[in-house]
Amino acid sequence: MVWDKLIRALGGAAAADPAPRGLAVAVLLLETARADFEHAEQELQAARHILAEMFSLDQTALDRLMTQAEAEARLAVSLHGFVTELNRTLDGAAKTGLIGSLWRVAHADGQVHPQEEHLIRRLADLLHVPHHEFVRQRLATTDTP
């Protein structure tokens, strides 16, 4: 399963401190949730759930990662450094799984805004995820909360 491969590629089940990869994933999830300039609690909760599941984080570690990701996202001029880290450390299947996770966040509030789709499309391109996988991941998450 692609999700299991993504979890293994991102540090496995025992990653209490997800390090740069985890921070990069958290920032991209957070930026997807914020892409439409609306505060949707469902999208933030989806991002938190994905991170907790992906990195087997307890509530304290998850709160710490989200706080760090929010600070990094506020200070970042671009997402280039985060994408570079993920390109360096993830294989194709893990990158495709990450795009699926971004779609899960975008769909969490029941609608995908054009800004969210644009960001995910841009990230898929920067992560070298083929367009057909971008579309497949979107369709796979259409009915998932």
PDB file of C-alpha atoms in Angstrom:
ATOM      1  CA  MET A   1       0.000   0.000   0.000  1.00  0.00           C
ATOM      2  CA  VAL A   2       1.323   3.440  -0.926  1.00  0.00           C
ATOM      3  CA  TRP A   3       0.394   4.871   2.493  1.00  0.00           C
ATOM      4  CA  ASP A   4       2.573   2.270   4.269  1.00  0.00           C
ATOM      5  CA  LYS A   5       5.460   3.039   1.913  1.00  0.00           C
ATOM      6  CA  LEU A   6       5.067   6.741   2.659  1.00  0.00           C
ATOM      7  CA  ILE A   7       5.139   6.109   6.412  1.00  0.00           C
ATOM      8  CA  ARG A   8       8.284   3.962   6.084  1.00  0.00           C
ATOM      9  CA  ALA A   9       9.971   6.502   3.804  1.00  0.00           C
ATOM     10  CA  LEU A  10       9.208   9.309   6.223  1.00  0.00           C
ATOM     11  CA  GLY A  11      10.859   7.614   9.151  1.00  0.00           C
ATOM     12  CA  GLY A  12       8.779   4.629  10.140  1.00  0.00           C
ATOM     13  CA  ALA A  13       6.415   4.128  13.009  1.00  0.00           C
ATOM     14  CA  ALA A  14       8.750   5.081  15.850  1.00  0.00           C
ATOM     15  CA  ALA A  15       9.608   8.605  14.783  1.00  0.00           C
ATOM     16  CA  ALA A  16       9.077  10.642  17.966  1.00  0.00           C
ATOM     17  CA  ASP A  17      11.057  13.511  16.435  1.00  0.00           C
ATOM     18  CA  PRO A  18      10.246  13.558  12.729  1.00  0.00           C
ATOM     19  CA  ALA A  19      13.196  15.879  11.977  1.00  0.00           C
ATOM     20  CA  PRO A  20      13.489  17.787   8.691  1.00  0.00           C
ATOM     21  CA  ARG A  21      11.304  15.423   6.649  1.00  0.00           C
ATOM     22  CA  GLY A  22       8.482  15.605   9.152  1.00  0.00           C
ATOM     23  CA  LEU A  23       8.751  19.361   9.381  1.00  0.00           C
ATOM     24  CA  ALA A  24       8.684  19.643   5.584  1.00  0.00           C
ATOM     25  CA  VAL A  25       5.572  17.450   5.382  1.00  0.00           C
ATOM     26  CA  ALA A  26       3.898  19.419   8.190  1.00  0.00           C
ATOM     27  CA  VAL A  27       4.589  22.742   6.462  1.00  0.00           C
ATOM     28  CA  LEU A  28       3.164  21.514   3.150  1.00  0.00           C
ATOM     29  CA  LEU A  29       0.038  20.171   4.863  1.00  0.00           C
ATOM     30  CA  LEU A  30      -0.381  23.413   6.772  1.00  0.00           C
ATOM     31  CA  GLU A  31       0.124  25.539   3.656  1.00  0.00           C
ATOM     32  CA  THR A  32      -2.495  23.465   1.837  1.00  0.00           C
ATOM     33  CA  ALA A  33      -4.942  24.091   4.683  1.00  0.00           C
ATOM     34  CA  ARG A  34      -4.243  27.828   4.467  1.00  0.00           C
ATOM     35  CA  ALA A  35      -4.164  28.118   0.670  1.00  0.00           C
ATOM     36  CA  ASP A  36      -7.757  29.330   0.388  1.00  0.00           C
ATOM     37  CA  PHE A  37      -7.227  32.064   3.014  1.00  0.00           C
ATOM     38  CA  GLU A  38     -10.089  30.662   5.088  1.00  0.00           C
ATOM     39  CA  HIS A  39      -9.767  29.180   8.549  1.00  0.00           C
ATOM     40  CA  ALA A  40     -11.228  25.691   8.186  1.00  0.00           C
ATOM     41  CA  GLU A  41     -10.820  23.728  11.382  1.00  0.00           C
ATOM     42  CA  GLN A  42     -11.573  20.511   9.475  1.00  0.00           C
ATOM     43  CA  GLU A  43      -8.507  21.035   7.278  1.00  0.00           C
ATOM     44  CA  LEU A  44      -6.226  21.671  10.249  1.00  0.00           C
ATOM     45  CA  GLN A  45      -7.615  18.605  12.007  1.00  0.00           C
ATOM     46  CA  ALA A  46      -7.034  16.529   8.867  1.00  0.00           C
ATOM     47  CA  ALA A  47      -3.411  17.735   8.755  1.00  0.00           C
ATOM     48  CA  ARG A  48      -2.958  16.875  12.440  1.00  0.00           C
ATOM     49  CA  HIS A  49      -4.491  13.425  11.933  1.00  0.00           C
ATOM     50  CA  ILE A  50      -2.255  12.706   8.931  1.00  0.00           C
ATOM     51  CA  LEU A  51       0.879  13.762  10.822  1.00  0.00           C
ATOM     52  CA  ALA A  52      -0.053  11.792  13.939  1.00  0.00           C
ATOM     53  CA  GLU A  53      -0.705   8.696  11.862  1.00  0.00           C
ATOM     54  CA  MET A  54       2.305   9.104   9.587  1.00  0.00           C
ATOM     55  CA  PHE A  55       4.839   9.670  12.358  1.00  0.00           C
ATOM     56  CA  SER A  56       3.106   7.897  15.285  1.00  0.00           C
ATOM     57  CA  LEU A  57       3.126  11.108  17.307  1.00  0.00           C
ATOM     58  CA  ASP A  58       1.527  11.547  20.684  1.00  0.00           C
ATOM     59  CA  GLN A  59      -0.410  14.742  21.370  1.00  0.00           C
ATOM     60  CA  THR A  60       2.593  16.590  22.844  1.00  0.00           C
ATOM     61  CA  ALA A  61       4.898  15.735  19.942  1.00  0.00           C
ATOM     62  CA  LEU A  62       2.159  16.594  17.448  1.00  0.00           C
ATOM     63  CA  ASP A  63       1.544  19.977  19.091  1.00  0.00           C
ATOM     64  CA  ARG A  64       5.280  20.674  19.043  1.00  0.00           C
ATOM     65  CA  LEU A  65       5.559  19.748  15.345  1.00  0.00           C
ATOM     66  CA  MET A  66       2.541  21.883  14.402  1.00  0.00           C
ATOM     67  CA  THR A  67       3.897  24.855  16.348  1.00  0.00           C
ATOM     68  CA  GLN A  68       7.264  24.498  14.647  1.00  0.00           C
ATOM     69  CA  ALA A  69       5.624  24.101  11.224  1.00  0.00           C
ATOM     70  CA  GLU A  70       3.507  27.220  11.750  1.00  0.00           C
ATOM     71  CA  ALA A  71       6.595  29.219  12.717  1.00  0.00           C
ATOM     72  CA  GLU A  72       8.586  27.897   9.746  1.00  0.00           C
ATOM     73  CA  ALA A  73       5.729  28.585   7.333  1.00  0.00           C
ATOM     74  CA  ARG A  74       5.424  32.160   8.610  1.00  0.00           C
ATOM     75  CA  LEU A  75       9.159  32.784   8.153  1.00  0.00           C
ATOM     76  CA  ALA A  76       9.612  30.977   4.841  1.00  0.00           C
ATOM     77  CA  VAL A  77       9.893  33.071   1.719  1.00  0.00           C
ATOM     78  CA  SER A  78       9.081  30.026  -0.406  1.00  0.00           C
ATOM     79  CA  LEU A  79       8.466  26.311  -0.093  1.00  0.00           C
ATOM     80  CA  HIS A  80      11.649  25.499  -2.021  1.00  0.00           C
ATOM     81  CA  GLY A  81      13.670  24.327   0.992  1.00  0.00           C
ATOM     82  CA  PHE A  82      10.903  21.999   2.151  1.00  0.00           C
ATOM     83  CA  VAL A  83      10.385  20.548  -1.325  1.00  0.00           C
ATOM     84  CA  THR A  84      14.145  20.083  -1.734  1.00  0.00           C
ATOM     85  CA  GLU A  85      14.281  18.089   1.518  1.00  0.00           C
ATOM     86  CA  LEU A  86      11.447  15.851   0.357  1.00  0.00           C
ATOM     87  CA  ASN A  87      12.936  15.371  -3.115  1.00  0.00           C
ATOM     88  CA  ARG A  88      16.185  14.368  -1.461  1.00  0.00           C
ATOM     89  CA  THR A  89      14.659  11.853   0.934  1.00  0.00           C
ATOM     90  CA  LEU A  90      11.487  10.423  -0.632  1.00  0.00           C
ATOM     91  CA  ASP A  91      11.028   7.948  -3.457  1.00  0.00           C
ATOM     92  CA  GLY A  92       8.332   8.293  -6.108  1.00  0.00           C
ATOM     93  CA  ALA A  93       5.715   6.248  -4.258  1.00  0.00           C
ATOM     94  CA  ALA A  94       6.178   8.283  -1.074  1.00  0.00           C
ATOM     95  CA  LYS A  95       5.866  11.541  -3.021  1.00  0.00           C
ATOM     96  CA  THR A  96       2.663  10.279  -4.622  1.00  0.00           C
ATOM     97  CA  GLY A  97       1.343   9.353  -1.175  1.00  0.00           C
ATOM     98  CA  LEU A  98       2.192  12.830   0.060  1.00  0.00           C
ATOM     99  CA  ILE A  99       0.182  14.367  -2.783  1.00  0.00           C
ATOM    100  CA  GLY A 100      -2.719  12.164  -1.658  1.00  0.00           C
ATOM    101  CA  SER A 101      -2.326  13.533   1.865  1.00  0.00           C
ATOM    102  CA  LEU A 102      -2.413  17.101   0.548  1.00  0.00           C
ATOM    103  CA  TRP A 103      -5.644  16.268  -1.274  1.00  0.00           C
ATOM    104  CA  ARG A 104      -7.097  14.822   1.951  1.00  0.00           C
ATOM    105  CA  VAL A 105      -6.438  18.152   3.667  1.00  0.00           C
ATOM    106  CA  ALA A 106      -7.933  20.143   0.776  1.00  0.00           C
ATOM    107  CA  HIS A 107     -11.083  17.970   0.763  1.00  0.00           C
ATOM    108  CA  ALA A 108     -11.514  18.022   4.553  1.00  0.00           C
ATOM    109  CA  ASP A 109     -13.887  20.992   4.563  1.00  0.00           C
ATOM    110  CA  GLY A 110     -16.028  19.511   1.807  1.00  0.00           C
ATOM    111  CA  GLN A 111     -14.770  21.685  -1.020  1.00  0.00           C
ATOM    112  CA  VAL A 112     -11.533  22.203  -2.899  1.00  0.00           C
ATOM    113  CA  HIS A 113     -10.799  25.833  -3.616  1.00  0.00           C
ATOM    114  CA  PRO A 114      -8.904  26.805  -6.765  1.00  0.00           C
ATOM    115  CA  GLN A 115      -5.983  28.071  -4.638  1.00  0.00           C
ATOM    116  CA  GLU A 116      -5.697  24.674  -2.939  1.00  0.00           C
ATOM    117  CA  GLU A 117      -5.731  22.843  -6.255  1.00  0.00           C
ATOM    118  CA  HIS A 118      -3.154  25.243  -7.679  1.00  0.00           C
ATOM    119  CA  LEU A 119      -0.819  24.706  -4.719  1.00  0.00           C
ATOM    120  CA  ILE A 120      -1.126  20.915  -4.847  1.00  0.00           C
ATOM    121  CA  ARG A 121      -0.578  20.927  -8.626  1.00  0.00           C
ATOM    122  CA  ARG A 122       2.517  23.089  -8.187  1.00  0.00           C
ATOM    123  CA  LEU A 123       3.859  20.862  -5.405  1.00  0.00           C
ATOM    124  CA  ALA A 124       3.220  17.740  -7.505  1.00  0.00           C
ATOM    125  CA  ASP A 125       5.272  19.285 -10.298  1.00  0.00           C
ATOM    126  CA  LEU A 126       8.085  20.293  -7.928  1.00  0.00           C
ATOM    127  CA  LEU A 127       8.095  16.806  -6.380  1.00  0.00           C
ATOM    128  CA  HIS A 128       8.196  15.245  -9.875  1.00  0.00           C
ATOM    129  CA  VAL A 129       4.904  13.417  -9.376  1.00  0.00           C
ATOM    130  CA  PRO A 130       3.443  12.557 -12.799  1.00  0.00           C
ATOM    131  CA  HIS A 131       0.226  14.354 -13.713  1.00  0.00           C
ATOM    132  CA  HIS A 132      -1.761  11.109 -13.925  1.00  0.00           C
ATOM    133  CA  GLU A 133      -0.801  10.381 -10.286  1.00  0.00           C
ATOM    134  CA  PHE A 134      -1.830  13.907  -9.294  1.00  0.00           C
ATOM    135  CA  VAL A 135      -5.262  13.233 -10.818  1.00  0.00           C
ATOM    136  CA  ARG A 136      -5.490   9.695  -9.426  1.00  0.00           C
ATOM    137  CA  GLN A 137      -4.752  10.947  -5.910  1.00  0.00           C
ATOM    138  CA  ARG A 138      -7.387  13.665  -6.226  1.00  0.00           C
ATOM    139  CA  LEU A 139     -10.007  11.184  -7.351  1.00  0.00           C
ATOM    140  CA  ALA A 140      -9.029   8.740  -4.603  1.00  0.00           C
ATOM    141  CA  THR A 141      -9.633  11.376  -1.929  1.00  0.00           C
ATOM    142  CA  THR A 142     -12.808  12.923  -3.323  1.00  0.00           C
ATOM    143  CA  ASP A 143     -15.045  10.876  -1.042  1.00  0.00           C
ATOM    144  CA  THR A 144     -12.722  10.727   1.972  1.00  0.00           C
ATOM    145  CA  PRO A 145     -13.054  13.170   4.855  1.00  0.00           C
TER     146      PRO A 145
END
